[in-house]
CSV table of C-alpha atoms in Angstrom, one decimal:
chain,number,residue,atom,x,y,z
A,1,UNK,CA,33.0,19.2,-11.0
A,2,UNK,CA,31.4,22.9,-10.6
A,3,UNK,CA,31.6,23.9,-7.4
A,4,UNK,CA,28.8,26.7,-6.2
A,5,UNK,CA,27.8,28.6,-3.7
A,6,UNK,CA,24.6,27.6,-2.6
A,7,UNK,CA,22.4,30.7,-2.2
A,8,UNK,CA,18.6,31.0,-2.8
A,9,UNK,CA,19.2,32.1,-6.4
A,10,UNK,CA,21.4,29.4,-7.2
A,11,UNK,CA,19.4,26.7,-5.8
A,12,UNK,CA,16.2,27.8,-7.9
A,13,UNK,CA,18.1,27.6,-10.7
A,14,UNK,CA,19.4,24.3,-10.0
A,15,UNK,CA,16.1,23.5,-9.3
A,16,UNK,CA,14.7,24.8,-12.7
A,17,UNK,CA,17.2,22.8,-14.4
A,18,UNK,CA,16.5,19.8,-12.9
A,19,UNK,CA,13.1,20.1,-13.7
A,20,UNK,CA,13.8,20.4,-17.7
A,21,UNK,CA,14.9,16.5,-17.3
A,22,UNK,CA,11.0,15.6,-16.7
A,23,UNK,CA,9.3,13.8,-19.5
A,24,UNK,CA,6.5,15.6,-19.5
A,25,UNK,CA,8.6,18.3,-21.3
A,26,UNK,CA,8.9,16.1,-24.3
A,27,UNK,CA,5.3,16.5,-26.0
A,28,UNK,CA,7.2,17.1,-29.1
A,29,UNK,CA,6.7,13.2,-29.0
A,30,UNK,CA,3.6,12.8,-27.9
A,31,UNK,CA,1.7,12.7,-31.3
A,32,UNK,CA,4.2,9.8,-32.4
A,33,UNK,CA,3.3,8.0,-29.4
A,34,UNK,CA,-0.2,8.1,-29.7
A,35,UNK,CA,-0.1,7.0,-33.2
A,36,UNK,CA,1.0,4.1,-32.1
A,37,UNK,CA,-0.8,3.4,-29.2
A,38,UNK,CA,-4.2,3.7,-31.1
A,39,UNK,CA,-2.9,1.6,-34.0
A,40,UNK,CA,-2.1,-0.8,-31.7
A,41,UNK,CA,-5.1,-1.0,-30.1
A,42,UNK,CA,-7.2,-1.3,-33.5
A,43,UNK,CA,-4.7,-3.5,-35.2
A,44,UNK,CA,-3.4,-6.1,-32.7
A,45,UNK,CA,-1.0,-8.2,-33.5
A,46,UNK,CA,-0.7,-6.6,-36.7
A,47,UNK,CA,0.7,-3.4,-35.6
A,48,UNK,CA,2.3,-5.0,-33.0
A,49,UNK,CA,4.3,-7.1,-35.2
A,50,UNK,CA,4.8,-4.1,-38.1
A,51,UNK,CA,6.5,-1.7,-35.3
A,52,UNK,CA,8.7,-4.3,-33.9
A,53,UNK,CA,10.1,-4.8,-37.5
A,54,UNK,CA,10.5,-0.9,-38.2
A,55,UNK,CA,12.3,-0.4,-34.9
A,56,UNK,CA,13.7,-3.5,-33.6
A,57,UNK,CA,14.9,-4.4,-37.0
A,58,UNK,CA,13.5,-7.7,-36.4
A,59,UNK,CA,10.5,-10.3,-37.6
A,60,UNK,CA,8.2,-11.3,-35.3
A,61,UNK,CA,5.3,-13.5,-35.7
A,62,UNK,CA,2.7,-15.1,-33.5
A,63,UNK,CA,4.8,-18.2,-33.4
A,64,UNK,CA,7.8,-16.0,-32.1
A,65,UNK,CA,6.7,-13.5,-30.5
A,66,UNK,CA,6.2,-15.6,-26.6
A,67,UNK,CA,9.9,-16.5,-25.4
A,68,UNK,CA,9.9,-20.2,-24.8
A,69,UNK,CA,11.7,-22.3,-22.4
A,70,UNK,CA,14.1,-23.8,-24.8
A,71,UNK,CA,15.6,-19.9,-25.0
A,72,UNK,CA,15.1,-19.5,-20.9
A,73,UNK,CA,17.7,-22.6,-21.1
A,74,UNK,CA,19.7,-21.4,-23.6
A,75,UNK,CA,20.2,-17.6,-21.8
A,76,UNK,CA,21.1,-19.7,-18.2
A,77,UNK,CA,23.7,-21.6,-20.4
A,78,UNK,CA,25.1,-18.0,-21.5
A,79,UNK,CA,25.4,-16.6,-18.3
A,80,UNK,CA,27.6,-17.2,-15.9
A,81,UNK,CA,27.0,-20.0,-12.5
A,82,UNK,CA,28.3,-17.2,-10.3
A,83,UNK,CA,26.1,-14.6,-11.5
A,84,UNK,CA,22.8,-16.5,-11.5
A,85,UNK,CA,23.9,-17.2,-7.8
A,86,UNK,CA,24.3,-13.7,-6.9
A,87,UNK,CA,21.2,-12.9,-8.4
A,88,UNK,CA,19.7,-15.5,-6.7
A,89,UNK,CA,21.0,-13.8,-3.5
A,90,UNK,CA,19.6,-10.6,-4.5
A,91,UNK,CA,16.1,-12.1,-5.3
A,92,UNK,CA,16.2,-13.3,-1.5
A,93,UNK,CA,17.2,-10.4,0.4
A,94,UNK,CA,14.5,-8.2,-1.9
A,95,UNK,CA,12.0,-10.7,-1.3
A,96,UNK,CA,12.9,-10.4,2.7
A,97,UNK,CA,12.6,-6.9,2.6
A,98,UNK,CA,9.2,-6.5,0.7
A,99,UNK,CA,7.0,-9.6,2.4
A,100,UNK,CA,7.4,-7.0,5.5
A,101,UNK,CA,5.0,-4.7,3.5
A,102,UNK,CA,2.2,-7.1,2.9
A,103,UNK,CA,-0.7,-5.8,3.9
A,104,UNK,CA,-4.0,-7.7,5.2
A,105,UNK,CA,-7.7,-7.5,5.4
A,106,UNK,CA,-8.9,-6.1,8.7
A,107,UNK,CA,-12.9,-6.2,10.1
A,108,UNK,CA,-13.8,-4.1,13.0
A,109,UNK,CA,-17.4,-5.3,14.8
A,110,UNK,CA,-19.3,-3.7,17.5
A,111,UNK,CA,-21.8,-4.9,19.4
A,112,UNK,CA,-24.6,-3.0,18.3
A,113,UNK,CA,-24.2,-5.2,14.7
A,114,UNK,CA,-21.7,-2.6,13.0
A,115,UNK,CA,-19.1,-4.4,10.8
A,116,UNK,CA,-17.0,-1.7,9.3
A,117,UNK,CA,-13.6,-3.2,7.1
A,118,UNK,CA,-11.1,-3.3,4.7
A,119,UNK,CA,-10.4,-6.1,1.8
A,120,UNK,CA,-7.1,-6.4,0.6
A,121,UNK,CA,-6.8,-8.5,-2.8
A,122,UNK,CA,-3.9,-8.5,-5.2
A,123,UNK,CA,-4.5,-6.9,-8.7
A,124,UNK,CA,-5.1,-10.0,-11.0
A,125,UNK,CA,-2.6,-8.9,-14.1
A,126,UNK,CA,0.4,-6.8,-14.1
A,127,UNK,CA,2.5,-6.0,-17.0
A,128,UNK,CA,6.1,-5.6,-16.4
A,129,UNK,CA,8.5,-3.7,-19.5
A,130,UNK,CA,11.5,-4.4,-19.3
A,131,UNK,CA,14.4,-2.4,-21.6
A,132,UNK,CA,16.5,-3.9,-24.2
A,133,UNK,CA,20.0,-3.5,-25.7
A,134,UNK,CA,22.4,-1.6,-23.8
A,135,UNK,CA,19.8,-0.5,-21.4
A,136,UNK,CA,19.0,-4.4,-20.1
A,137,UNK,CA,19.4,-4.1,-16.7
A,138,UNK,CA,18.4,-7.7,-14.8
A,139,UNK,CA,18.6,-5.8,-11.4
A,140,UNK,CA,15.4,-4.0,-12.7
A,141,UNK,CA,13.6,-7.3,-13.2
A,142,UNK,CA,13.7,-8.5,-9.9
A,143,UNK,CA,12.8,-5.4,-8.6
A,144,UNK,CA,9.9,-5.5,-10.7
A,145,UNK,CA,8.6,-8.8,-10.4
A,146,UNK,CA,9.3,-9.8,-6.6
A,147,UNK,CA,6.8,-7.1,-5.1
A,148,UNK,CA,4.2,-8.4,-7.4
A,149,UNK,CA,4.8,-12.0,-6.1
A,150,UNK,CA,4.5,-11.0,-2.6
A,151,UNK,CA,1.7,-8.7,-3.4
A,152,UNK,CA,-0.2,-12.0,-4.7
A,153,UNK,CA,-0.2,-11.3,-8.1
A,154,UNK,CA,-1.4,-14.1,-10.2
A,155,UNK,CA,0.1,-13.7,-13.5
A,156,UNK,CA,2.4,-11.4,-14.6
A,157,UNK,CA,3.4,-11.0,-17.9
A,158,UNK,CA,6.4,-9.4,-19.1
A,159,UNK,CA,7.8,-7.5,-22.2
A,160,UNK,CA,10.8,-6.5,-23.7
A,161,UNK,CA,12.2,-5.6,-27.0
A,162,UNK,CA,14.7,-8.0,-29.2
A,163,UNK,CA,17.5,-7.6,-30.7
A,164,UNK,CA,18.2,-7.9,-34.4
A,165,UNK,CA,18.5,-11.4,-34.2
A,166,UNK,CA,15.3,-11.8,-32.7
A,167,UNK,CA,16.5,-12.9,-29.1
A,168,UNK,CA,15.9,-11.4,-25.8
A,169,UNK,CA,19.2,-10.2,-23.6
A,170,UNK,CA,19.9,-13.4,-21.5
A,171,UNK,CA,20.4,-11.8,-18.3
A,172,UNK,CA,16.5,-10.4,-18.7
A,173,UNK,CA,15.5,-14.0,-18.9
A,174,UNK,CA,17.9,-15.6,-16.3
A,175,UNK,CA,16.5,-12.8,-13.7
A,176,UNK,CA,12.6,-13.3,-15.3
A,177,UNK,CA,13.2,-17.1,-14.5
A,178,UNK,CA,14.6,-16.4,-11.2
A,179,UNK,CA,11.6,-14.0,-10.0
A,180,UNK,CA,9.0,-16.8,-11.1
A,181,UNK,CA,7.7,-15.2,-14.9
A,182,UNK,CA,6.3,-17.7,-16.9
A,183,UNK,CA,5.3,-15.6,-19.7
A,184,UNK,CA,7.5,-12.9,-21.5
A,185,UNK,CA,6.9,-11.6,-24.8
A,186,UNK,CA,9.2,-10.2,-27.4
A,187,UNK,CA,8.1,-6.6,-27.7
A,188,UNK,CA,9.3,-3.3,-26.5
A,189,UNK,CA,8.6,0.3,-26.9
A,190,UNK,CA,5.5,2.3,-27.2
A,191,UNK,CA,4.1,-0.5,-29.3
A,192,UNK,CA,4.7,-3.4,-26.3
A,193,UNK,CA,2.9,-0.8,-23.4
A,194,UNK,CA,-0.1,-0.4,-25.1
A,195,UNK,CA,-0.5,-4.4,-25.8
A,196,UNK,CA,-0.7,-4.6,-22.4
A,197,UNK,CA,-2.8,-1.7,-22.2
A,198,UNK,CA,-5.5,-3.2,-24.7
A,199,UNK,CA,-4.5,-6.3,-25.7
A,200,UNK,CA,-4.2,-7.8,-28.9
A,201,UNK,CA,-4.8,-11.4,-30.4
A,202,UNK,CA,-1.7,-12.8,-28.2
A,203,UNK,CA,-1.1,-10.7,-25.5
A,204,UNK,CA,-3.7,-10.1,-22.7
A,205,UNK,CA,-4.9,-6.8,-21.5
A,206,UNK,CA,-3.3,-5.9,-18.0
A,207,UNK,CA,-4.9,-4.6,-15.2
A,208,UNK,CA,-1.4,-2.4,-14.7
A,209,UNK,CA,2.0,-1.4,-16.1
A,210,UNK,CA,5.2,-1.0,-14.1
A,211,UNK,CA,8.9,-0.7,-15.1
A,212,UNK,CA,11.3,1.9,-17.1
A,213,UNK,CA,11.8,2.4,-20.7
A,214,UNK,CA,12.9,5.2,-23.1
A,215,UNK,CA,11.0,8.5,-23.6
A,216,UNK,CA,8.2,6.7,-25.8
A,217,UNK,CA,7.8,4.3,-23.4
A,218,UNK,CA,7.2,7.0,-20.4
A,219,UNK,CA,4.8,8.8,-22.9
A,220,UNK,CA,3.0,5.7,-24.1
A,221,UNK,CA,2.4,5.1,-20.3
A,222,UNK,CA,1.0,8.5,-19.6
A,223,UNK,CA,-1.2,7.7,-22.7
A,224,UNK,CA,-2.8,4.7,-21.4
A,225,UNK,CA,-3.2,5.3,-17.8
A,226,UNK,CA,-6.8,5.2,-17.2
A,227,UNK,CA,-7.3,2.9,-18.9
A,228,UNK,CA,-4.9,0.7,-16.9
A,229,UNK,CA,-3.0,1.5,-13.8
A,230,UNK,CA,0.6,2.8,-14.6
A,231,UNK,CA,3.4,3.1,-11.2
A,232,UNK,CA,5.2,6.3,-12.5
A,233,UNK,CA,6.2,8.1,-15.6
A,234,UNK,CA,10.2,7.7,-14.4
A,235,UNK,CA,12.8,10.9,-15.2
A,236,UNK,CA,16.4,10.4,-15.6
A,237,UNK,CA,18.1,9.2,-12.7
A,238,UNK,CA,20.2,11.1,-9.8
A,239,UNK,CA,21.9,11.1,-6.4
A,240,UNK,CA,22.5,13.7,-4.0
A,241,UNK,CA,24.8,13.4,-1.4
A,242,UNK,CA,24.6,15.6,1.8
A,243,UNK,CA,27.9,15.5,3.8
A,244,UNK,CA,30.1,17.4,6.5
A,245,UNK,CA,33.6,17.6,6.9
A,246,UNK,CA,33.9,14.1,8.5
A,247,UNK,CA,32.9,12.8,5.0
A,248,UNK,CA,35.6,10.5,2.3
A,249,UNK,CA,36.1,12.6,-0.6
A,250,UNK,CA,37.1,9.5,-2.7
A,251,UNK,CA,34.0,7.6,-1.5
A,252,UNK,CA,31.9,11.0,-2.0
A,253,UNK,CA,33.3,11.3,-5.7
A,254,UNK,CA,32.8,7.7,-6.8
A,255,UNK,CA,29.2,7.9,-5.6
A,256,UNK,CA,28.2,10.4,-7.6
A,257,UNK,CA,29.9,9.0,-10.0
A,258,UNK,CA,27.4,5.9,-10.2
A,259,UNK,CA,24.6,7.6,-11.0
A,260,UNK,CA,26.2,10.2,-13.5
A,261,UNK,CA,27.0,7.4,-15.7
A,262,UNK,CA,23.5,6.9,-16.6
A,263,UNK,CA,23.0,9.0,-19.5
A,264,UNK,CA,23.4,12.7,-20.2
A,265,UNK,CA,20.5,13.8,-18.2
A,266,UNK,CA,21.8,12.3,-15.0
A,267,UNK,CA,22.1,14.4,-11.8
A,268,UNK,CA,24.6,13.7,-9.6
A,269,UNK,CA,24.9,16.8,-6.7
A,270,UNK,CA,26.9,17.0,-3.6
A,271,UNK,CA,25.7,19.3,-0.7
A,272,UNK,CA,28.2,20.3,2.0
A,273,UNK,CA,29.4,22.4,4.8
A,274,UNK,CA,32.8,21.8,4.3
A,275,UNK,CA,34.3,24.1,1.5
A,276,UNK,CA,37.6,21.6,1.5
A,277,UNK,CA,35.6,18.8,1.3
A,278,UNK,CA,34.1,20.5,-2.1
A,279,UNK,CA,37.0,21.1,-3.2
A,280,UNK,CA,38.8,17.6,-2.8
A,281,UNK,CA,35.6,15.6,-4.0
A,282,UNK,CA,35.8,17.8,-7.3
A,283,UNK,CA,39.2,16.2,-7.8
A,284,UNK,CA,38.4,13.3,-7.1
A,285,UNK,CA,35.7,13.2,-9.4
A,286,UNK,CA,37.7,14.7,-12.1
A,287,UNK,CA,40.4,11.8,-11.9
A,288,UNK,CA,37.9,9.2,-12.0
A,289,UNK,CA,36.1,10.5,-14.6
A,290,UNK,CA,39.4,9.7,-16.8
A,291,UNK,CA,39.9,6.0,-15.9
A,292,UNK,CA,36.1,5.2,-16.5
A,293,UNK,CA,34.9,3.2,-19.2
A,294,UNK,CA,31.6,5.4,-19.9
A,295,UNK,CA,33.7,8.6,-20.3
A,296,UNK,CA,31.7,10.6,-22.6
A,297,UNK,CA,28.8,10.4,-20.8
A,298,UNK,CA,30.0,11.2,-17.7
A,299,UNK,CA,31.5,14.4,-18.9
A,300,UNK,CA,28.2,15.2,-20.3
A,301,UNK,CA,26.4,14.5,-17.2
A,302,UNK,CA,28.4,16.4,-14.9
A,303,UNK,CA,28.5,19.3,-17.2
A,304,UNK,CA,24.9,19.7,-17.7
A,305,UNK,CA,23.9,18.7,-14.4
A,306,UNK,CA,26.4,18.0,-12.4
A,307,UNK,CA,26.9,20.1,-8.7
A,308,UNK,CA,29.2,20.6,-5.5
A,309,UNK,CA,27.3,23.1,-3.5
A,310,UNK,CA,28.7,24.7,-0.5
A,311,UNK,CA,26.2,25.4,2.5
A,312,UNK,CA,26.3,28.1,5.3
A,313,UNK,CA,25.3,25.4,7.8
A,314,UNK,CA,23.6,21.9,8.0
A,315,UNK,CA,20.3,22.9,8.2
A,316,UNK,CA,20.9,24.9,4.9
A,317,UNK,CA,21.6,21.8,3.6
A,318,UNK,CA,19.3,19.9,4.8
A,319,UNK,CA,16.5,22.2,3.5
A,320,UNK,CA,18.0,22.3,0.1
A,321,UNK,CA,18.2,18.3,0.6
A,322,UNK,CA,14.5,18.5,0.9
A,323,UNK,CA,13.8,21.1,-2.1
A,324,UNK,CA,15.8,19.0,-4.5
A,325,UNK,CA,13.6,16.1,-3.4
A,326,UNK,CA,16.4,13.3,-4.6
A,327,UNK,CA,15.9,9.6,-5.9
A,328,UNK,CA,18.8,8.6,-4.1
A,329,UNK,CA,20.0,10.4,-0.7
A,330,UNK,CA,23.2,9.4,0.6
A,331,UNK,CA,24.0,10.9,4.2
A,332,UNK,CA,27.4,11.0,4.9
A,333,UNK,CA,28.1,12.9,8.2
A,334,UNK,CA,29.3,12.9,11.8
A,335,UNK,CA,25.8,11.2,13.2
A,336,UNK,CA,23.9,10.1,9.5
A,337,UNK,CA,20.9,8.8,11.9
A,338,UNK,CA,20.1,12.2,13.4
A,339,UNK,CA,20.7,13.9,10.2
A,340,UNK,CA,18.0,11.6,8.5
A,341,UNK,CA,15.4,12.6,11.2
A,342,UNK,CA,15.3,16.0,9.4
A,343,UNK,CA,15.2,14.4,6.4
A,344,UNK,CA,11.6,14.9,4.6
A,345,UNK,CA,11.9,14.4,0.4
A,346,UNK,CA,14.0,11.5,-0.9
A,347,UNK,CA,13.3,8.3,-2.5
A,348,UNK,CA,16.1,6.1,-0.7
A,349,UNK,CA,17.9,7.0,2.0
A,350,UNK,CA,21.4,5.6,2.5
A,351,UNK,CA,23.4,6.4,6.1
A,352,UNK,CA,27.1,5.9,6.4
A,353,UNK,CA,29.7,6.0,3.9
A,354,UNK,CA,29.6,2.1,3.7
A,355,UNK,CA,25.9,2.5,2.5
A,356,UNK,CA,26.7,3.6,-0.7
A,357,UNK,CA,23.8,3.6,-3.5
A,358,UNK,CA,24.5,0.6,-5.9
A,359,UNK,CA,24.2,-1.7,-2.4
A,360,UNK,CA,20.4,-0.4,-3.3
A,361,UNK,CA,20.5,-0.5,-6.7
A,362,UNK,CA,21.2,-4.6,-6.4
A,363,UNK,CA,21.4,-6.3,-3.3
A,364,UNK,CA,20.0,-4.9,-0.1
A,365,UNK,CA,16.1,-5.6,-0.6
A,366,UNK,CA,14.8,-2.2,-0.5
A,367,UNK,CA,13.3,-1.6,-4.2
A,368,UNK,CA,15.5,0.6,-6.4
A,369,UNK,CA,12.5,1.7,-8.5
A,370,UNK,CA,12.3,5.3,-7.2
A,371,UNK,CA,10.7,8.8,-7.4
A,372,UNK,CA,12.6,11.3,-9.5
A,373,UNK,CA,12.4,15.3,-10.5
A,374,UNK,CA,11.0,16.3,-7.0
A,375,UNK,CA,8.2,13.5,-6.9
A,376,UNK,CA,9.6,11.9,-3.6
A,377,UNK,CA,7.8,15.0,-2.2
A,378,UNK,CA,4.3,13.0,-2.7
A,379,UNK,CA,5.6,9.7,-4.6
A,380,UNK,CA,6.9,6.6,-2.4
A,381,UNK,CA,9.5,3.7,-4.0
A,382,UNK,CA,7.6,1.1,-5.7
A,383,UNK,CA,6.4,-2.0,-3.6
A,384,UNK,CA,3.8,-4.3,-2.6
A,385,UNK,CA,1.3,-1.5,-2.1
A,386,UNK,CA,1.8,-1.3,-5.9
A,387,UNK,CA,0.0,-4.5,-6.5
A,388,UNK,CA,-2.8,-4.5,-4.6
A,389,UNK,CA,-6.5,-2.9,-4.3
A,390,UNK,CA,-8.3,-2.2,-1.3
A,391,UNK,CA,-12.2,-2.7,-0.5
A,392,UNK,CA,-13.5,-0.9,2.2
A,393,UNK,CA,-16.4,-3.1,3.9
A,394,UNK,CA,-19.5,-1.7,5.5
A,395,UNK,CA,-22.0,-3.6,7.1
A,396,UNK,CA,-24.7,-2.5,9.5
A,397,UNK,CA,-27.5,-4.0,11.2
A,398,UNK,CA,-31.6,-2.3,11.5
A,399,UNK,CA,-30.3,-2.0,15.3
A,400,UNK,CA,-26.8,-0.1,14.0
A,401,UNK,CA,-29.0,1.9,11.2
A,402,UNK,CA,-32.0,3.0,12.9
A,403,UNK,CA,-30.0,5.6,15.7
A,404,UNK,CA,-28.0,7.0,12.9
A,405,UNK,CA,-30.8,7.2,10.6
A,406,UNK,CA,-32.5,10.9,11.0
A,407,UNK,CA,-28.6,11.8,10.6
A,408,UNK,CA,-27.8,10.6,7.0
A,409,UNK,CA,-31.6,11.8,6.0
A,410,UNK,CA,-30.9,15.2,7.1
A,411,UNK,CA,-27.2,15.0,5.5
A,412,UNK,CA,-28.8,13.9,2.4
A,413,UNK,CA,-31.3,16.7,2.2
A,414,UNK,CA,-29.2,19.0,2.9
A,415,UNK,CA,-27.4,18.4,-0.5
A,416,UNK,CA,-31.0,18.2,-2.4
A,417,UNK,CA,-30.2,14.6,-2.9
A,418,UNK,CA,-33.7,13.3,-1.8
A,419,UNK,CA,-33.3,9.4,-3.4
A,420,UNK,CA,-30.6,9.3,-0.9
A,421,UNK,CA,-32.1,10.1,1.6
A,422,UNK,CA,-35.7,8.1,0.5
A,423,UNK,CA,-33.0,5.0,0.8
A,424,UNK,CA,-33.1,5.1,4.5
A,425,UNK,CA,-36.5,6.4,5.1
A,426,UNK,CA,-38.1,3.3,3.6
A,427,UNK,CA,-36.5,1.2,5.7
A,428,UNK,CA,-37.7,3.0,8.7
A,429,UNK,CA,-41.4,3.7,7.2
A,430,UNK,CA,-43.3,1.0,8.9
A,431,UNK,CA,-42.3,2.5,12.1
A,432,UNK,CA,-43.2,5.9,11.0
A,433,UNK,CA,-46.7,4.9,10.3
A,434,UNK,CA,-46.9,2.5,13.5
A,435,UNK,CA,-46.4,5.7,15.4
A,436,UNK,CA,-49.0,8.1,13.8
């Protein structure tokens, strides 16, 4: 791995780079993706069923397309007892984590009649997309579909593309089952989000769309939020790891190794104090990099984004830490706790070098659906919030109105908006004219 120098001229362009990964520098896709959203939505099934066929290289029809329980039996059959256990595990402790989010209605009363509130109620329909072929990742599913189950969801309804043989990845259906979906159709790609966007003939209209996909998915998303609710338009993924001397170059290396084998878009960046350290982790990472099975991309990934900086001093770091704005944040230093404490930007935070990110990615509970290119400065990890609306409740009494009154009229007026303020005044006007 590069090792840099971290100056303020190298960390903007660091920063520029990492900005290239967004999607919403691929427009050069965007018309594609539109033409297939709105066929979609005027077509139905129709298109639905035409695009699976062009790009899945598979028939579906309307007798297909829902994935029935005869194939959820046949995937539990294909994968392994000690598996479904482990993700059964999983499905617990991220179930633990996010019921501590829930959120509840609240009412406030006074005695003078006010009754001011807010109504918490679970969104009634989620979509969840869920990636195919070499991209099926089960982990994702339960992350997915267990804050919508705490959240209170009713019914959520998942998609995801087939393969050639028209059947869906078994682990996707073994984790579906798991996390309680009852109804997952065989769909994917631009094509699948903006079913759920509009509905067609056999799959219903959602009230909101969560989970990753390829570039046409993240720009069929941005396409139909409005007219549904979307989580995030999701980048590439990446780590950063900010560490002192005291840190394990070995475990430093492998980290950032996890998340560079990705794709070739990855980001995987270590920023230190410790100029030794730099140097050791970049051989570390370079003898790794030839014993692993997803070579090519790793090379790729390092090469194009792919960084050991070397700070003056912790707070240095720490502010770069924060400019980067990282998906993942691993602290590895002499006291992690107080290091996090200056710790603004990041998605997930993991402290100690036994907290290592893939313990997030499957099996602690905290979700592993994060903000990435710099959005942790204003985007938060997916969870139950996600899945809910709030209703904010106002209710006054004539005795609660009538002091307050002459206040909202003159508020009213004030902005020329005189229907406003006639709304009060009539509810006052018998008292007006028992005073003249």
């Amino acid at each position: 791995m590069r090792i840099v120098e971290l100056t303020q001229q190298t960390k903007n362009n660091i920063l520029n780079d990492l900005l290239k990964r967004s999607p919403n520098n691929y427009d050069s896709y965007a018309d594609t993706v539109n033409e297939i959203v709105n066929t979609v939505r005027k077509e139905g099934d129709k298109a639905l069923f035409d695009y699976t066929l062009r790009f899945d290289k598979t028939e579906i029809t309307k007798d297909t397309l829902q994935v029935t329980q005869e194939e959820i039996n046949e995937a539990f059959s294909l994968v392994s007892d000690e598996l479904v256990e482990i993700m059964k595990r999983a499905a617990a402790n991220i179930e633990e984590y996010h019921m501590k989010q829930k959120r509840y209605s609240w009412f406030d009363s006074k005695p003078d009649g006010t009754i001011l509130g807010q109504k918490v109620t679970p969104l009634s329909k989620v979509g969840v997309y869920v990636p195919g072929g070499k991209a099926a990742y089960p982990s994702s599913v339960l992350m997915n579909v267990i804050p919508a189950k705490c959240a209170g969801v009713e019914e959520i309804v998942m998609v995801t593309p087939p393969g050639k043989d028209g059947k869906v990845n078994p682990g996707t259906l073994v984790a579906a089952a798991i996390g309680g979906v009852k109804t997952i159709y065989k769909a994917g790609g631009a094509q699948a989000i903006a079913a759920l966007a509009f509905g067609t003939e056999s799959v219903p209209k959602v009230d909101k769309i969560v989970g990753p996909g390829n570039i046409f998915v993240a720009l069929a998303k941005k396409a139909v939020f409005g007219f549904v609710s979307i989580d995030s338009i999701a980048g590439p993924s990446e780590i950063l790891v900010l560490a002192d001397e005291t840190a394990n170059p070995r475990y430093v290396a492998a980290d950032l190794l996890s998340q560079a084998e990705h794709d070739e878009l990855a980001s995987a960046i270590l920023v230190t104090t410790s100029m030794e350290l730099a140097k050791k982790v970049s051989d570390e990472a370079d003898a790794f990099v030839k014993q692993l099975s997803r070579k090519d991309i790793l090379e790729k990934s390092l090469e194009n984004y792919g960084y050991i900086l070397v700070a003056q001093n912790m707070e240095e770091a720490i502010d770069t830490a924060n400019d980067i704005a990282s998906e993942h944040l691993e602290i590895v230093t002499k006291n992690p706790f107080d290091t996090m404490t200056r710790i603004k930007n990041a998605g997930a935070i993991f402290l100690g070098e036994y907290s290592s990110e893939p313990l997030g990615d499957y099996f602690a509970g905290p979700n592993h659906v994060l903000p990435t290119n710099g959005t942790a400065k204003f985007f938060s990890p997916l969870g139950v919030d996600d899945f809910i609306k709030k209703s904010s409740i106002i209710s006054y009494s004539r005795e609660a109105l009538e002091p307050v009154s002459g206040d909202i009229i003159k508020f009213a007026e004030s902005e020329r908006l005189t229907a406003h303020a006639n709304s009060i005044k009539v509810r006052f006007e018998n008292i007006k004219k028992k005073e003249v």
